[in-house]
mmCIF file of N, CA, C and O in Angstrom:
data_model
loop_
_atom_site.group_PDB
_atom_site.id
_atom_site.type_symbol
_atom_site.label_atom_id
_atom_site.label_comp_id
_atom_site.label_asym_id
_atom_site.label_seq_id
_atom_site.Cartn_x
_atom_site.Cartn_y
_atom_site.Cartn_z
ATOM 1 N N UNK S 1 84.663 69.470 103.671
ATOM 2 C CA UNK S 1 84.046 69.375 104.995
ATOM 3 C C UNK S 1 85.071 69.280 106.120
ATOM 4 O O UNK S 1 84.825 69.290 107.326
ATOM 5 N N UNK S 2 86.330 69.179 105.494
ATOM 6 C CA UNK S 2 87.311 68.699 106.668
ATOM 7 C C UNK S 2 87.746 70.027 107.585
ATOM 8 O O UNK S 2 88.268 69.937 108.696
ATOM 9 N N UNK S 3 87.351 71.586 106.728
ATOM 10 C CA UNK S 3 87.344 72.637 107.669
ATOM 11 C C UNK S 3 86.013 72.482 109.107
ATOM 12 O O UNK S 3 86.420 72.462 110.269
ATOM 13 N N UNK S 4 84.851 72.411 108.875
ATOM 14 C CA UNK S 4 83.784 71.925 110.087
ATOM 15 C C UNK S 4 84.098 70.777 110.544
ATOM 16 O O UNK S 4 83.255 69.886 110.649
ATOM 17 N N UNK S 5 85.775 70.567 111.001
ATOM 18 C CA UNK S 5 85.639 69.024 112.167
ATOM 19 C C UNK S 5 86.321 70.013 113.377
ATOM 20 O O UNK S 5 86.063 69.582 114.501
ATOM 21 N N UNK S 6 87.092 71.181 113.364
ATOM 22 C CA UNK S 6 87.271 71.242 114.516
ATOM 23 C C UNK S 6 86.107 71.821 115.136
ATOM 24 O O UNK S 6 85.872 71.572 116.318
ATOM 25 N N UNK S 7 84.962 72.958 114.105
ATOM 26 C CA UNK S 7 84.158 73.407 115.138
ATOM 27 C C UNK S 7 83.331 72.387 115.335
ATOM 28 O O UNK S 7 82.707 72.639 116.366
ATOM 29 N N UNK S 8 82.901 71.078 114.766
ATOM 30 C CA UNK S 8 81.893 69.976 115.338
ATOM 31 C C UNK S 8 82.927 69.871 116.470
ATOM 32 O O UNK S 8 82.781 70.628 117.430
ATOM 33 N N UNK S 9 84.075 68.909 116.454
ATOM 34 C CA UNK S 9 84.626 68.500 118.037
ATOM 35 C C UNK S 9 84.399 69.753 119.030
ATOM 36 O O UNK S 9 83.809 69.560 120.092
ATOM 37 N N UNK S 10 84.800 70.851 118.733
ATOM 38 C CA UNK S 10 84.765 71.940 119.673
ATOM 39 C C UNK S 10 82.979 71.789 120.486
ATOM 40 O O UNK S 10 82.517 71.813 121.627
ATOM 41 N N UNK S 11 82.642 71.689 119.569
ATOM 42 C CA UNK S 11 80.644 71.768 119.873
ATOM 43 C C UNK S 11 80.449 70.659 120.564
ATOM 44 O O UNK S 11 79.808 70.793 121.606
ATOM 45 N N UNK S 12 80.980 69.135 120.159
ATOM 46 C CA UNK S 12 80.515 68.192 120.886
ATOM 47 C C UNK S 12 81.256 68.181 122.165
ATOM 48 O O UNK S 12 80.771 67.340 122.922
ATOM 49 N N UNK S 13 81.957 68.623 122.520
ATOM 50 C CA UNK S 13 83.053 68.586 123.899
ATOM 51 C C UNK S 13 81.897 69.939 124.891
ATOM 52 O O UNK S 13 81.206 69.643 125.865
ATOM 53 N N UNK S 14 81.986 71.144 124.362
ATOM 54 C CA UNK S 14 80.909 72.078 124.694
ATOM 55 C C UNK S 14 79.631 71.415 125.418
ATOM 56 O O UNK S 14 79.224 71.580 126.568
ATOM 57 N N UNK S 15 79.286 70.862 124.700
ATOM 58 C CA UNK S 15 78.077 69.555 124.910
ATOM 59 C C UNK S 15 78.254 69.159 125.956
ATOM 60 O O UNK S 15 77.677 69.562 126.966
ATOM 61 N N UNK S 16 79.398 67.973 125.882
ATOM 62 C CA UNK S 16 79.569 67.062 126.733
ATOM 63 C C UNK S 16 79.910 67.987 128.062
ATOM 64 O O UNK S 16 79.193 67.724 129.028
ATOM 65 N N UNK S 17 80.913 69.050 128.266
ATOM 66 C CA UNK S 17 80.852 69.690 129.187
ATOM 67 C C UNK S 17 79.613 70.348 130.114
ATOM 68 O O UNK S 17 79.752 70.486 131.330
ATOM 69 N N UNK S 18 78.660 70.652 129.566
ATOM 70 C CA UNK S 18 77.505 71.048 130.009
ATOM 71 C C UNK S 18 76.688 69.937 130.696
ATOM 72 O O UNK S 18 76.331 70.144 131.856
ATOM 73 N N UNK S 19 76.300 68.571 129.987
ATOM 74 C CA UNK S 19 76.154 67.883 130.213
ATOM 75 C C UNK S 19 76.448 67.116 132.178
ATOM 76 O O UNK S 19 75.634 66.903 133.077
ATOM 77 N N UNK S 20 78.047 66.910 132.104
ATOM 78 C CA UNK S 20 79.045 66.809 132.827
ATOM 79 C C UNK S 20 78.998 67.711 134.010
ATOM 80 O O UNK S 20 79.163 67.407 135.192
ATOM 81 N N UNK S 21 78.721 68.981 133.436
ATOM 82 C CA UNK S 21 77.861 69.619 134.760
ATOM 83 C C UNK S 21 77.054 69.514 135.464
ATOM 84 O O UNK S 21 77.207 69.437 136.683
ATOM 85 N N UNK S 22 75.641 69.474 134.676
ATOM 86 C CA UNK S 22 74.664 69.273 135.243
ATOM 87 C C UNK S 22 74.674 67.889 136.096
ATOM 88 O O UNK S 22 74.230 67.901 137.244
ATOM 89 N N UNK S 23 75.214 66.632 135.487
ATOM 90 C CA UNK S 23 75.344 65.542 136.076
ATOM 91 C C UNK S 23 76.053 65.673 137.253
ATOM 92 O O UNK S 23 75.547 64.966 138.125
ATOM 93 N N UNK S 24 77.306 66.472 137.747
ATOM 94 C CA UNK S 24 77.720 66.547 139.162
ATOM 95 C C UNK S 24 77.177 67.671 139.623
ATOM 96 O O UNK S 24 77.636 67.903 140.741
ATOM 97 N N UNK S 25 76.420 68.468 139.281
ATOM 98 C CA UNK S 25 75.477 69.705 140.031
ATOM 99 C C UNK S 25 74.865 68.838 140.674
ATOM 100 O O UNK S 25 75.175 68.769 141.863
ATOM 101 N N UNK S 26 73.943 68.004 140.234
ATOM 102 C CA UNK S 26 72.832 66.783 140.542
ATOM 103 C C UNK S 26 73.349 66.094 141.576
ATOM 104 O O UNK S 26 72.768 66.281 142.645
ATOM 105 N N UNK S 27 74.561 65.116 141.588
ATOM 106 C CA UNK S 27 75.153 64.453 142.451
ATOM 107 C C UNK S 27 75.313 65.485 144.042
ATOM 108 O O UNK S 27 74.944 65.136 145.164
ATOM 109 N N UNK S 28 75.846 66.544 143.725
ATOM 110 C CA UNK S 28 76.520 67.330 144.609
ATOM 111 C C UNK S 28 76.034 68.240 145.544
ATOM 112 O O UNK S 28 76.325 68.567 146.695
ATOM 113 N N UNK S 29 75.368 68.491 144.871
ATOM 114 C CA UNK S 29 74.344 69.791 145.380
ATOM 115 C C UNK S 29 73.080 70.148 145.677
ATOM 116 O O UNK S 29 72.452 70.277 144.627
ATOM 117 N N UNK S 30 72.106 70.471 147.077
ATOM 118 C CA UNK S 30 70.515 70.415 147.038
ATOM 119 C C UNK S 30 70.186 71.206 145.966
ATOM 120 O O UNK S 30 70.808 72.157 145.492
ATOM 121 N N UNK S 31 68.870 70.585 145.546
ATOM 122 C CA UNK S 31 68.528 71.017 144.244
ATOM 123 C C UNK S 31 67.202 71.994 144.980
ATOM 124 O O UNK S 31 66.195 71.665 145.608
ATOM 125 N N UNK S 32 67.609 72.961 144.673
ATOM 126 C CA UNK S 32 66.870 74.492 144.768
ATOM 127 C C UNK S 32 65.460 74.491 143.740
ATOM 128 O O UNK S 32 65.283 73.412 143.174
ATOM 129 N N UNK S 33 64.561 75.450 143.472
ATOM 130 C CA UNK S 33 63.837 75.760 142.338
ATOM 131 C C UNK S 33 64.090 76.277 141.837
ATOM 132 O O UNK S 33 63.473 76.278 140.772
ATOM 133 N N UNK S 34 65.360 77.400 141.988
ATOM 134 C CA UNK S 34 66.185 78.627 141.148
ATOM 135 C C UNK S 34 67.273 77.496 140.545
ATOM 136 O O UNK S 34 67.234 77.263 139.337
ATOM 137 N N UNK S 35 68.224 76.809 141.379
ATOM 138 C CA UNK S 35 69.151 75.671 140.748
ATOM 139 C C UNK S 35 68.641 75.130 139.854
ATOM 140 O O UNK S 35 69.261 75.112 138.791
ATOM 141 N N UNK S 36 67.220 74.431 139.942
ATOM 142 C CA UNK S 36 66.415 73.596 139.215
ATOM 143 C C UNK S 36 66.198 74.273 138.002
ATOM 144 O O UNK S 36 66.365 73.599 136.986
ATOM 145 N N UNK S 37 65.866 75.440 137.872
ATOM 146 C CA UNK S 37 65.269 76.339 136.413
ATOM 147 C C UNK S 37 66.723 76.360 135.673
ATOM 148 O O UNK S 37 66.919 75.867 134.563
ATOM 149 N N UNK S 38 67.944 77.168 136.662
ATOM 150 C CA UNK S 38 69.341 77.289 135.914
ATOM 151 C C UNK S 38 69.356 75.792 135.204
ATOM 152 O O UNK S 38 69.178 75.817 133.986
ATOM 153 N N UNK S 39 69.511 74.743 135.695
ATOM 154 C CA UNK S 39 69.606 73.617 135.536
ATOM 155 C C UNK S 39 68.329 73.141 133.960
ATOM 156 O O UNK S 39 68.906 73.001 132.882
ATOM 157 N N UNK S 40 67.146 72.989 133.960
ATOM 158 C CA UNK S 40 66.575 72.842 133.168
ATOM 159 C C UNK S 40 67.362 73.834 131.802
ATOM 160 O O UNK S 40 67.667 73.287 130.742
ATOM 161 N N UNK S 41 67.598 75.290 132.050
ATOM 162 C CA UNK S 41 67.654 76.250 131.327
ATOM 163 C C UNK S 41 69.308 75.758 130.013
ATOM 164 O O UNK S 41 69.379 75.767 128.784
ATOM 165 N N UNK S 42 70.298 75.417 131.057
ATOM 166 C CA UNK S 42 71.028 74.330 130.317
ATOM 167 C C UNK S 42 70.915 73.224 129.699
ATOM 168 O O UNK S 42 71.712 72.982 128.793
ATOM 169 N N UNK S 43 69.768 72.170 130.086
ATOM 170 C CA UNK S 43 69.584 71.154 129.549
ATOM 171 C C UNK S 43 68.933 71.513 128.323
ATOM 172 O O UNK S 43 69.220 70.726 127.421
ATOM 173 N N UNK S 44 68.216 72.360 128.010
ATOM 174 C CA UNK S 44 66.870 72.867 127.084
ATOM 175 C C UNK S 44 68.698 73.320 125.705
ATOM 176 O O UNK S 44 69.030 72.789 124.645
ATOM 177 N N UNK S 45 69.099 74.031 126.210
ATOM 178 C CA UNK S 45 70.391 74.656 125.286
ATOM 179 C C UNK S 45 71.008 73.894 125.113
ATOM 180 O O UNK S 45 71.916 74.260 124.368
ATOM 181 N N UNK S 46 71.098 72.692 125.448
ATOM 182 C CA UNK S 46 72.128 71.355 125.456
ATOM 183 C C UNK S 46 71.256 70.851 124.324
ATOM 184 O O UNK S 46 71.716 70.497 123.239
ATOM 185 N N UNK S 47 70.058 70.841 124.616
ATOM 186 C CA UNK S 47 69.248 69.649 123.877
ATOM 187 C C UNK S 47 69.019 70.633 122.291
ATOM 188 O O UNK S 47 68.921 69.909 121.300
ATOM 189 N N UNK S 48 68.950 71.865 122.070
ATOM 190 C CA UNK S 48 69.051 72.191 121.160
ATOM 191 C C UNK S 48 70.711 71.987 120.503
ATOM 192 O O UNK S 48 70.988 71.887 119.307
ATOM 193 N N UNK S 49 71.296 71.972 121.205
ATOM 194 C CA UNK S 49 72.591 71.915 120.351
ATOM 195 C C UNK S 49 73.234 70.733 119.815
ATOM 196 O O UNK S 49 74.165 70.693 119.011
ATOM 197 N N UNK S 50 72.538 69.655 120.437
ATOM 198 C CA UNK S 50 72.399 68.273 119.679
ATOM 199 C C UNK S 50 71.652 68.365 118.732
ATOM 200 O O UNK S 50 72.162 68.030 117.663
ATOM 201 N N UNK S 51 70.364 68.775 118.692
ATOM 202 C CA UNK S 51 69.800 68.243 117.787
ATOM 203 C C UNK S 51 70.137 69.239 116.456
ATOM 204 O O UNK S 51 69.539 69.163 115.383
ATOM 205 N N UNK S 52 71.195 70.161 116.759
ATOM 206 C CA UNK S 52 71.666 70.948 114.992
ATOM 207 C C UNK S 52 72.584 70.118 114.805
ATOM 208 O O UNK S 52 72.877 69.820 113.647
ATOM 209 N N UNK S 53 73.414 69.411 116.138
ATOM 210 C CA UNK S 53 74.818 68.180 115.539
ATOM 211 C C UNK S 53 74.086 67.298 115.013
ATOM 212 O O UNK S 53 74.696 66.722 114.112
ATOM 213 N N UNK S 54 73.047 66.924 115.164
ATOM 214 C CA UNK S 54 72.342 65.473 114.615
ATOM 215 C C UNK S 54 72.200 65.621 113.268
ATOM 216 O O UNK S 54 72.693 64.835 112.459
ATOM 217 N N UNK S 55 71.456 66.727 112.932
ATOM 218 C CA UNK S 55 71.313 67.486 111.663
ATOM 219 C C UNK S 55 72.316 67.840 111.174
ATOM 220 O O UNK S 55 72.333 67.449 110.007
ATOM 221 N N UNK S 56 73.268 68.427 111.448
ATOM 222 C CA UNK S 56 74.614 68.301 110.316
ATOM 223 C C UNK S 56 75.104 67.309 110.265
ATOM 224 O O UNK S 56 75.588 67.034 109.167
ATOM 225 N N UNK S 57 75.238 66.298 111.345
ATOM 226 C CA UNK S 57 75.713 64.675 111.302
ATOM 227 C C UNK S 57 75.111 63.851 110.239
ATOM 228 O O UNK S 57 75.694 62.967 109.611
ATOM 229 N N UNK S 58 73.829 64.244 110.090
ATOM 230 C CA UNK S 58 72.982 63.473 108.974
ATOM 231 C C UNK S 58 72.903 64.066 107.408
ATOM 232 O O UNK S 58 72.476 63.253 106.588
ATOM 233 N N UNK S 59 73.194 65.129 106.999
ATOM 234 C CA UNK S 59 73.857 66.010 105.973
ATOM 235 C C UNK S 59 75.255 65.481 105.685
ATOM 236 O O UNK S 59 75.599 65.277 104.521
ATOM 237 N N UNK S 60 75.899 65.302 106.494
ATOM 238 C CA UNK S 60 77.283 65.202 106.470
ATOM 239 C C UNK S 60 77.297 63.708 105.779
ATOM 240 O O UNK S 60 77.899 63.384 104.755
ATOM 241 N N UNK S 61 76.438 62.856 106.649
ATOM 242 C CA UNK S 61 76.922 61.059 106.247
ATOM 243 C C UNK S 61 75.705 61.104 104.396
ATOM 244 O O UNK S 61 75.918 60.346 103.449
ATOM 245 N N UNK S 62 74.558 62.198 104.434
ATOM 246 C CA UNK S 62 74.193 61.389 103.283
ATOM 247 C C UNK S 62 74.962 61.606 101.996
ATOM 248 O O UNK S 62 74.860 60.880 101.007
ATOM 249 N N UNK S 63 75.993 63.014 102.131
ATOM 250 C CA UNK S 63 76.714 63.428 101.007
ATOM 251 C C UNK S 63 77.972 62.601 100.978
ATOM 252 O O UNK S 63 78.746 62.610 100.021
ATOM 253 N N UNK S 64 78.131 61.931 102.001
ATOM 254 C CA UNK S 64 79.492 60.997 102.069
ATOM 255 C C UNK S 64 78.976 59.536 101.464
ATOM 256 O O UNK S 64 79.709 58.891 100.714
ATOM 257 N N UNK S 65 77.762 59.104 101.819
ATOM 258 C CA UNK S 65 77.247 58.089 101.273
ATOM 259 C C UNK S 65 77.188 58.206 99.425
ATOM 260 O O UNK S 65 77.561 57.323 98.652
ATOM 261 N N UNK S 66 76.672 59.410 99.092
ATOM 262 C CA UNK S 66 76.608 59.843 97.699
ATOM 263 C C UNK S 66 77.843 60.391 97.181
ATOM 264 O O UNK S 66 77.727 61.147 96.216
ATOM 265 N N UNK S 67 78.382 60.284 97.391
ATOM 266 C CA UNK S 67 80.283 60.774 96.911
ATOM 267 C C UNK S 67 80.562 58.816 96.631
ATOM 268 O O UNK S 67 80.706 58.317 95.515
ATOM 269 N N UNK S 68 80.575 58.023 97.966
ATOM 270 C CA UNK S 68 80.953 57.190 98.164
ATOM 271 C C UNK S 68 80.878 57.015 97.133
ATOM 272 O O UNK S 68 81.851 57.236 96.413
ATOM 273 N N UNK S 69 79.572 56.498 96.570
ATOM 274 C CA UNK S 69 78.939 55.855 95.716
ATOM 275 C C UNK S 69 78.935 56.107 94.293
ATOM 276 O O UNK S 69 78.357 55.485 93.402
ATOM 277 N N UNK S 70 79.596 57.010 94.239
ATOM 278 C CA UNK S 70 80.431 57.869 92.888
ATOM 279 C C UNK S 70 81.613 57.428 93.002
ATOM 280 O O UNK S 70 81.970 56.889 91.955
ATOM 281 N N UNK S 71 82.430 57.410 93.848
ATOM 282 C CA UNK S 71 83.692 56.911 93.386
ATOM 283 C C UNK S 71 83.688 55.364 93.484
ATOM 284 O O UNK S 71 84.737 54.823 93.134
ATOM 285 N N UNK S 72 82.690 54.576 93.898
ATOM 286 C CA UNK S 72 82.876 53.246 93.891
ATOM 287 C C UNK S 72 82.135 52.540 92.235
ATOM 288 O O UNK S 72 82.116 51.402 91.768
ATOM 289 N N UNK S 73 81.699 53.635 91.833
ATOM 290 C CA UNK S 73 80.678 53.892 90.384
ATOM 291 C C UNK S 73 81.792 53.928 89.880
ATOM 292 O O UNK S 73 82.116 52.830 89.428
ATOM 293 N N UNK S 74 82.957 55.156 89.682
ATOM 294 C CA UNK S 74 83.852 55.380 89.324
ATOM 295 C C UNK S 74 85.375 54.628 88.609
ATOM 296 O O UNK S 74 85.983 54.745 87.545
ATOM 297 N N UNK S 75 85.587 53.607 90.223
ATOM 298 C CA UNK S 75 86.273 52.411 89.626
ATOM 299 C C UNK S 75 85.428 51.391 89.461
ATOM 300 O O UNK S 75 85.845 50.487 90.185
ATOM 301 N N UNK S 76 84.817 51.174 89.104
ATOM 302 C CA UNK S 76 83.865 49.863 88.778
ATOM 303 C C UNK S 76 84.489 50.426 87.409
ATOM 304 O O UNK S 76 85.433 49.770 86.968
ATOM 305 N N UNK S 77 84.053 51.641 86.622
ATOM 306 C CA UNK S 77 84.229 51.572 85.248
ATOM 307 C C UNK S 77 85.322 51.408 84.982
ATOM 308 O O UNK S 77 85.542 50.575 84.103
ATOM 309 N N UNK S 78 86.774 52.289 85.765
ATOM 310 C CA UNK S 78 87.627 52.118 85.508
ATOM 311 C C UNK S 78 88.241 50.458 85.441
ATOM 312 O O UNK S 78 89.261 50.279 84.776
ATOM 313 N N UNK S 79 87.768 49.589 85.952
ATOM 314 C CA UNK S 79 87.936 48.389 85.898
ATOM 315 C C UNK S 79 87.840 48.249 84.670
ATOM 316 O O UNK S 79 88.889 48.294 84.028
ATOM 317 N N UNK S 80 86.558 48.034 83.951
ATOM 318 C CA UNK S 80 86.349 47.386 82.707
ATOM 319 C C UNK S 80 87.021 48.250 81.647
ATOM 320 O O UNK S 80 86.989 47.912 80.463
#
């Protein structure tokens, strides 16, 4: 899994950049109904692209939980 950490960081920074936008678009700028749609139209693509990180985030921790738990299975025996 250690090849999918740069494209997760790459994705979550992507994220956060978009994000980061919209938040000083908001601050900065009158908000139009054309601004407003561009604006929704990013948040909607933002919000999908979390929720596939959430979903590989949660794939990712239950196979790490189940590995864990094999190698902690693992030396337990090797102990005895």
């Amino acid at each position: 899994h250690t090849s999918s950490y740069p494209a997760l960081s790459q994705a979550l920074t992507s994220l956060e950049d978009v994000l980061g936008f919209v938040h000083s678009t908001l601050e900065t700028q009158p908000i139009t109904d054309e601004l407003r749609q561009a604006l929704l139209k990013k948040l909607d693509t933002a919000s999908s692209c979390l929720s596939s990180l959430e979903h590989e985030a949660s794939q990712v921790h239950q196979f790490a939980e189940a590995y864990f738990q094999q190698l902690r299975q693992q030396t337990i025996t090797l102990y005895g």
